[in-house]
């Protein structure tokens, strides 16, 4: 929404009202409305007033306003020629509220740089992989902003303006961080990379999966013993009894859909969350990215790692190290990778109407009995970074950042 800064006599009247009543007087902005019959005056962080100049005997009527979830709202009631009109205006904002101590810093970051690609990883090994790669060049003006306990690092990758942030592990941290990125900075989309476990024998350690769909697989309905089969996939605990299958008092869990609220659409109930189709198709051009094969001079993986496209991933606040559950996810849901954040990243991006893409390096296979190695984790993160960086470069070459 364009904001007009034209002053009018009403603005002076409002200012005098504040002075007379000893009310702190913030800057007043005149906003255009959906009807030429109204002039709306916005008091940042305070109340809102409406004037209808065309109405006989019209008067200034107070209203209420505020910022909720990155949206500035105002609700006004205007008595117009005997008719009660209730109008709701919504203004999308990408900046912190005026009273926030970092508001001025963020405003300058958005003005001097960007638009940005948001780059999100979840824990230190993944961040270190980016730092040692040398691809990220910090901004000389504003190298970072600390917000909500997180460091939002500002700079460039392959000439593209980027803000990267480590969210912390698990779905809630990831979702919160995506929302912070989108609400605070001029972000055109989210690139998410990290490590994951493989449930698919064709995905080997060091490979990078680029899923087209991800699911939130820790949303369950835990059912009664001997209850009827539901519509969605179920995990029956009795099927895994030893030595033979049978009844189990834990019964079964039925996977449930998530509720997606998004801009301009009614609420949807979905099981599979789709990464952005255009960004996914663009990522398919990266099949020839050179991935790291060797941990050191003496040990290399048996096969050259590859980039795999179009497989399905899942996220849950569960570290999967169980071979039976691993097999269930692959055979029942056709899931090839497991992690704790990707679904939250994609869902938060979808909710805000911004594109997202996911790159997950394979660090282990669930329940294989092997010892988890920090060196393997580092290699998997390095390969995921390499694909993510090349994708960001491709966005820049294709002119996709400023097109969003």
mmCIF file of C-alpha atoms in Angstrom, residues 184-396:
data_model
loop_
_atom_site.group_PDB
_atom_site.id
_atom_site.type_symbol
_atom_site.label_atom_id
_atom_site.label_comp_id
_atom_site.label_asym_id
_atom_site.label_seq_id
_atom_site.Cartn_x
_atom_site.Cartn_y
_atom_site.Cartn_z
ATOM 1 C CA UNK A 184 11.503 -8.098 9.365
ATOM 2 C CA UNK A 185 13.464 -8.046 6.131
ATOM 3 C CA UNK A 186 12.729 -7.579 2.432
ATOM 4 C CA UNK A 187 12.955 -11.305 1.698
ATOM 5 C CA UNK A 188 11.803 -12.747 -1.631
ATOM 6 C CA UNK A 189 12.085 -16.420 -0.705
ATOM 7 C CA UNK A 190 13.655 -19.009 1.598
ATOM 8 C CA UNK A 191 16.497 -21.388 0.734
ATOM 9 C CA UNK A 192 16.823 -24.070 3.399
ATOM 10 C CA UNK A 193 19.714 -26.503 3.688
ATOM 11 C CA UNK A 194 20.905 -29.000 6.258
ATOM 12 C CA UNK A 195 21.542 -32.675 6.923
ATOM 13 C CA UNK A 196 19.038 -35.530 7.032
ATOM 14 C CA UNK A 197 18.713 -39.244 7.590
ATOM 15 C CA UNK A 198 17.922 -41.517 4.660
ATOM 16 C CA UNK A 199 15.084 -44.036 4.647
ATOM 17 C CA UNK A 200 15.697 -44.919 0.996
ATOM 18 C CA UNK A 201 18.469 -47.373 0.072
ATOM 19 C CA UNK A 202 19.127 -45.419 -3.130
ATOM 20 C CA UNK A 203 20.121 -42.318 -1.126
ATOM 21 C CA UNK A 204 23.641 -42.761 0.192
ATOM 22 C CA UNK A 205 25.725 -40.789 2.662
ATOM 23 C CA UNK A 206 26.931 -37.580 1.031
ATOM 24 C CA UNK A 207 24.065 -37.396 -1.482
ATOM 25 C CA UNK A 208 21.899 -34.268 -1.503
ATOM 26 C CA UNK A 209 18.123 -34.633 -1.745
ATOM 27 C CA UNK A 210 15.975 -31.856 -3.212
ATOM 28 C CA UNK A 211 12.435 -32.889 -2.183
ATOM 29 C CA UNK A 212 9.408 -31.716 -4.082
ATOM 30 C CA UNK A 213 7.073 -32.549 -1.187
ATOM 31 C CA UNK A 214 7.570 -32.742 2.583
ATOM 32 C CA UNK A 215 5.224 -33.882 5.333
ATOM 33 C CA UNK A 216 4.894 -33.159 9.043
ATOM 34 C CA UNK A 217 4.949 -36.731 10.387
ATOM 35 C CA UNK A 218 4.669 -36.005 14.100
ATOM 36 C CA UNK A 219 1.038 -34.964 13.819
ATOM 37 C CA UNK A 220 -0.918 -38.017 14.967
ATOM 38 C CA UNK A 221 -4.200 -39.261 16.244
ATOM 39 C CA UNK A 222 -3.411 -41.958 18.811
ATOM 40 C CA UNK A 223 -6.314 -44.336 18.469
ATOM 41 C CA UNK A 224 -8.183 -46.604 20.828
ATOM 42 C CA UNK A 225 -7.419 -50.293 20.992
ATOM 43 C CA UNK A 226 -9.229 -52.144 18.180
ATOM 44 C CA UNK A 227 -10.637 -48.970 16.614
ATOM 45 C CA UNK A 228 -11.677 -48.783 12.961
ATOM 46 C CA UNK A 229 -9.172 -47.987 10.269
ATOM 47 C CA UNK A 230 -9.014 -44.296 9.353
ATOM 48 C CA UNK A 231 -8.659 -42.559 6.012
ATOM 49 C CA UNK A 232 -4.994 -41.585 6.400
ATOM 50 C CA UNK A 233 -1.968 -43.913 6.785
ATOM 51 C CA UNK A 234 -1.647 -45.703 10.116
ATOM 52 C CA UNK A 235 1.171 -47.281 12.067
ATOM 53 C CA UNK A 236 -0.055 -50.389 13.902
ATOM 54 C CA UNK A 237 2.233 -51.323 16.756
ATOM 55 C CA UNK A 238 1.024 -54.913 16.730
ATOM 56 C CA UNK A 239 2.551 -55.374 13.257
ATOM 57 C CA UNK A 240 5.968 -55.084 14.897
ATOM 58 C CA UNK A 241 5.431 -57.511 17.767
ATOM 59 C CA UNK A 242 8.059 -60.197 18.210
ATOM 60 C CA UNK A 243 8.243 -63.057 17.533
ATOM 61 C CA UNK A 244 5.011 -62.731 15.510
ATOM 62 C CA UNK A 245 2.538 -60.019 14.650
ATOM 63 C CA UNK A 246 -0.495 -59.681 16.893
ATOM 64 C CA UNK A 247 -2.506 -57.356 19.090
ATOM 65 C CA UNK A 248 -0.856 -54.555 21.017
ATOM 66 C CA UNK A 249 -2.489 -52.364 23.636
ATOM 67 C CA UNK A 250 -0.726 -49.332 22.172
ATOM 68 C CA UNK A 251 -3.035 -49.916 19.181
ATOM 69 C CA UNK A 252 -2.083 -47.612 16.307
ATOM 70 C CA UNK A 253 -1.457 -44.017 15.380
ATOM 71 C CA UNK A 254 -3.130 -42.364 12.420
ATOM 72 C CA UNK A 255 -1.207 -39.587 10.714
ATOM 73 C CA UNK A 256 -3.138 -36.335 10.470
ATOM 74 C CA UNK A 257 -3.068 -33.357 8.144
ATOM 75 C CA UNK A 258 -1.784 -29.919 9.051
ATOM 76 C CA UNK A 259 -3.883 -26.773 8.785
ATOM 77 C CA UNK A 260 -2.356 -24.260 6.390
ATOM 78 C CA UNK A 261 -3.438 -20.646 6.694
ATOM 79 C CA UNK A 262 -2.154 -18.553 3.812
ATOM 80 C CA UNK A 263 -2.550 -15.104 2.328
ATOM 81 C CA UNK A 264 -5.702 -14.706 0.231
ATOM 82 C CA UNK A 265 -6.873 -18.304 0.609
ATOM 83 C CA UNK A 266 -9.174 -20.207 2.954
ATOM 84 C CA UNK A 267 -7.623 -22.606 5.421
ATOM 85 C CA UNK A 268 -6.439 -25.856 3.803
ATOM 86 C CA UNK A 269 -5.857 -29.234 5.412
ATOM 87 C CA UNK A 270 -2.827 -30.849 3.791
ATOM 88 C CA UNK A 271 -0.613 -33.835 4.373
ATOM 89 C CA UNK A 272 1.977 -33.060 1.683
ATOM 90 C CA UNK A 273 3.470 -29.570 1.575
ATOM 91 C CA UNK A 274 4.905 -28.599 -1.814
ATOM 92 C CA UNK A 275 8.083 -26.609 -2.273
ATOM 93 C CA UNK A 276 7.789 -23.798 -4.798
ATOM 94 C CA UNK A 277 7.375 -25.416 -8.279
ATOM 95 C CA UNK A 278 9.369 -22.716 -10.110
ATOM 96 C CA UNK A 279 12.248 -22.820 -7.661
ATOM 97 C CA UNK A 280 12.202 -26.624 -7.659
ATOM 98 C CA UNK A 281 12.356 -26.716 -11.460
ATOM 99 C CA UNK A 282 15.217 -24.228 -11.396
ATOM 100 C CA UNK A 283 17.083 -26.434 -8.925
ATOM 101 C CA UNK A 284 16.969 -29.373 -11.344
ATOM 102 C CA UNK A 285 19.673 -27.577 -13.349
ATOM 103 C CA UNK A 286 22.181 -28.363 -10.593
ATOM 104 C CA UNK A 287 22.688 -32.057 -11.217
ATOM 105 C CA UNK A 288 26.338 -31.565 -12.133
ATOM 106 C CA UNK A 289 27.378 -29.769 -8.936
ATOM 107 C CA UNK A 290 30.686 -31.207 -7.715
ATOM 108 C CA UNK A 291 30.049 -32.789 -4.311
ATOM 109 C CA UNK A 292 32.668 -33.761 -1.742
ATOM 110 C CA UNK A 293 33.491 -37.465 -1.632
ATOM 111 C CA UNK A 294 36.442 -37.698 0.747
ATOM 112 C CA UNK A 295 36.510 -37.005 4.466
ATOM 113 C CA UNK A 296 40.282 -36.675 4.443
ATOM 114 C CA UNK A 297 43.316 -37.881 2.511
ATOM 115 C CA UNK A 298 42.888 -41.459 3.696
ATOM 116 C CA UNK A 299 39.133 -42.098 3.627
ATOM 117 C CA UNK A 300 36.640 -41.504 0.810
ATOM 118 C CA UNK A 301 33.055 -42.584 0.331
ATOM 119 C CA UNK A 302 32.726 -45.653 -1.927
ATOM 120 C CA UNK A 303 30.659 -43.717 -4.515
ATOM 121 C CA UNK A 304 30.672 -40.153 -5.777
ATOM 122 C CA UNK A 305 27.757 -38.325 -4.097
ATOM 123 C CA UNK A 306 24.896 -37.144 -6.317
ATOM 124 C CA UNK A 307 22.006 -34.689 -6.277
ATOM 125 C CA UNK A 308 18.598 -36.449 -6.177
ATOM 126 C CA UNK A 309 15.382 -34.657 -7.180
ATOM 127 C CA UNK A 310 11.700 -35.113 -6.545
ATOM 128 C CA UNK A 311 11.837 -37.501 -3.609
ATOM 129 C CA UNK A 312 9.628 -36.975 -0.580
ATOM 130 C CA UNK A 313 10.862 -35.820 2.789
ATOM 131 C CA UNK A 314 9.416 -35.696 6.282
ATOM 132 C CA UNK A 315 9.937 -33.663 9.432
ATOM 133 C CA UNK A 316 9.151 -34.443 13.049
ATOM 134 C CA UNK A 317 10.548 -33.496 16.440
ATOM 135 C CA UNK A 318 11.884 -37.037 16.617
ATOM 136 C CA UNK A 319 15.394 -38.297 15.887
ATOM 137 C CA UNK A 320 14.735 -41.470 13.900
ATOM 138 C CA UNK A 321 17.232 -44.231 14.671
ATOM 139 C CA UNK A 322 14.945 -47.219 14.310
ATOM 140 C CA UNK A 323 15.166 -49.513 11.308
ATOM 141 C CA UNK A 324 11.548 -50.699 11.523
ATOM 142 C CA UNK A 325 10.147 -47.173 11.556
ATOM 143 C CA UNK A 326 12.570 -46.256 8.801
ATOM 144 C CA UNK A 327 11.139 -49.069 6.651
ATOM 145 C CA UNK A 328 7.565 -48.088 7.502
ATOM 146 C CA UNK A 329 8.068 -44.473 6.378
ATOM 147 C CA UNK A 330 9.556 -45.537 3.060
ATOM 148 C CA UNK A 331 7.156 -48.354 2.214
ATOM 149 C CA UNK A 332 3.944 -46.753 3.482
ATOM 150 C CA UNK A 333 4.478 -43.052 2.755
ATOM 151 C CA UNK A 334 7.241 -43.201 0.121
ATOM 152 C CA UNK A 335 9.393 -40.955 2.324
ATOM 153 C CA UNK A 336 13.111 -40.891 1.518
ATOM 154 C CA UNK A 337 14.541 -38.441 4.075
ATOM 155 C CA UNK A 338 13.834 -37.576 7.700
ATOM 156 C CA UNK A 339 14.731 -34.362 9.516
ATOM 157 C CA UNK A 340 13.222 -32.021 12.113
ATOM 158 C CA UNK A 341 12.674 -28.730 10.268
ATOM 159 C CA UNK A 342 12.008 -28.838 6.502
ATOM 160 C CA UNK A 343 8.216 -29.127 6.738
ATOM 161 C CA UNK A 344 8.060 -26.143 9.102
ATOM 162 C CA UNK A 345 10.177 -24.050 6.724
ATOM 163 C CA UNK A 346 8.023 -24.913 3.718
ATOM 164 C CA UNK A 347 4.760 -24.434 5.623
ATOM 165 C CA UNK A 348 5.757 -21.013 6.984
ATOM 166 C CA UNK A 349 6.840 -19.956 3.494
ATOM 167 C CA UNK A 350 3.585 -21.147 1.949
ATOM 168 C CA UNK A 351 1.599 -19.336 4.633
ATOM 169 C CA UNK A 352 3.287 -16.063 3.678
ATOM 170 C CA UNK A 353 3.139 -16.638 -0.060
ATOM 171 C CA UNK A 354 6.909 -16.703 -0.613
ATOM 172 C CA UNK A 355 8.796 -19.446 -2.487
ATOM 173 C CA UNK A 356 10.999 -21.983 -0.736
ATOM 174 C CA UNK A 357 13.325 -24.815 -1.679
ATOM 175 C CA UNK A 358 15.043 -27.489 0.442
ATOM 176 C CA UNK A 359 18.497 -29.096 0.123
ATOM 177 C CA UNK A 360 19.298 -31.907 2.553
ATOM 178 C CA UNK A 361 22.646 -33.725 2.649
ATOM 179 C CA UNK A 362 22.455 -37.356 3.753
ATOM 180 C CA UNK A 363 24.405 -37.936 6.973
ATOM 181 C CA UNK A 364 23.094 -41.322 8.122
ATOM 182 C CA UNK A 365 20.623 -44.089 7.461
ATOM 183 C CA UNK A 366 18.176 -44.622 10.295
ATOM 184 C CA UNK A 367 18.726 -47.768 12.324
ATOM 185 C CA UNK A 368 21.701 -49.049 10.320
ATOM 186 C CA UNK A 369 23.636 -49.805 13.500
ATOM 187 C CA UNK A 370 26.569 -47.600 12.544
ATOM 188 C CA UNK A 371 28.203 -44.990 14.744
ATOM 189 C CA UNK A 372 27.190 -41.419 13.974
ATOM 190 C CA UNK A 373 30.267 -39.438 12.999
ATOM 191 C CA UNK A 374 30.761 -35.684 13.233
ATOM 192 C CA UNK A 375 33.003 -35.937 10.167
ATOM 193 C CA UNK A 376 30.168 -37.491 8.164
ATOM 194 C CA UNK A 377 27.803 -34.788 9.409
ATOM 195 C CA UNK A 378 30.284 -32.143 8.257
ATOM 196 C CA UNK A 379 30.618 -33.711 4.800
ATOM 197 C CA UNK A 380 26.835 -33.958 4.403
ATOM 198 C CA UNK A 381 26.433 -30.307 5.445
ATOM 199 C CA UNK A 382 29.208 -29.231 3.064
ATOM 200 C CA UNK A 383 27.502 -30.918 0.130
ATOM 201 C CA UNK A 384 24.150 -29.373 1.017
ATOM 202 C CA UNK A 385 25.837 -25.936 1.181
ATOM 203 C CA UNK A 386 27.425 -26.429 -2.232
ATOM 204 C CA UNK A 387 24.070 -27.098 -3.882
ATOM 205 C CA UNK A 388 22.346 -24.272 -1.980
ATOM 206 C CA UNK A 389 25.064 -21.782 -2.962
ATOM 207 C CA UNK A 390 24.891 -22.777 -6.629
ATOM 208 C CA UNK A 391 21.122 -22.395 -6.505
ATOM 209 C CA UNK A 392 21.429 -18.869 -5.116
ATOM 210 C CA UNK A 393 23.892 -18.042 -7.878
ATOM 211 C CA UNK A 394 21.428 -19.421 -10.404
ATOM 212 C CA UNK A 395 18.685 -17.198 -8.962
ATOM 213 C CA UNK A 396 20.934 -14.214 -9.552
#
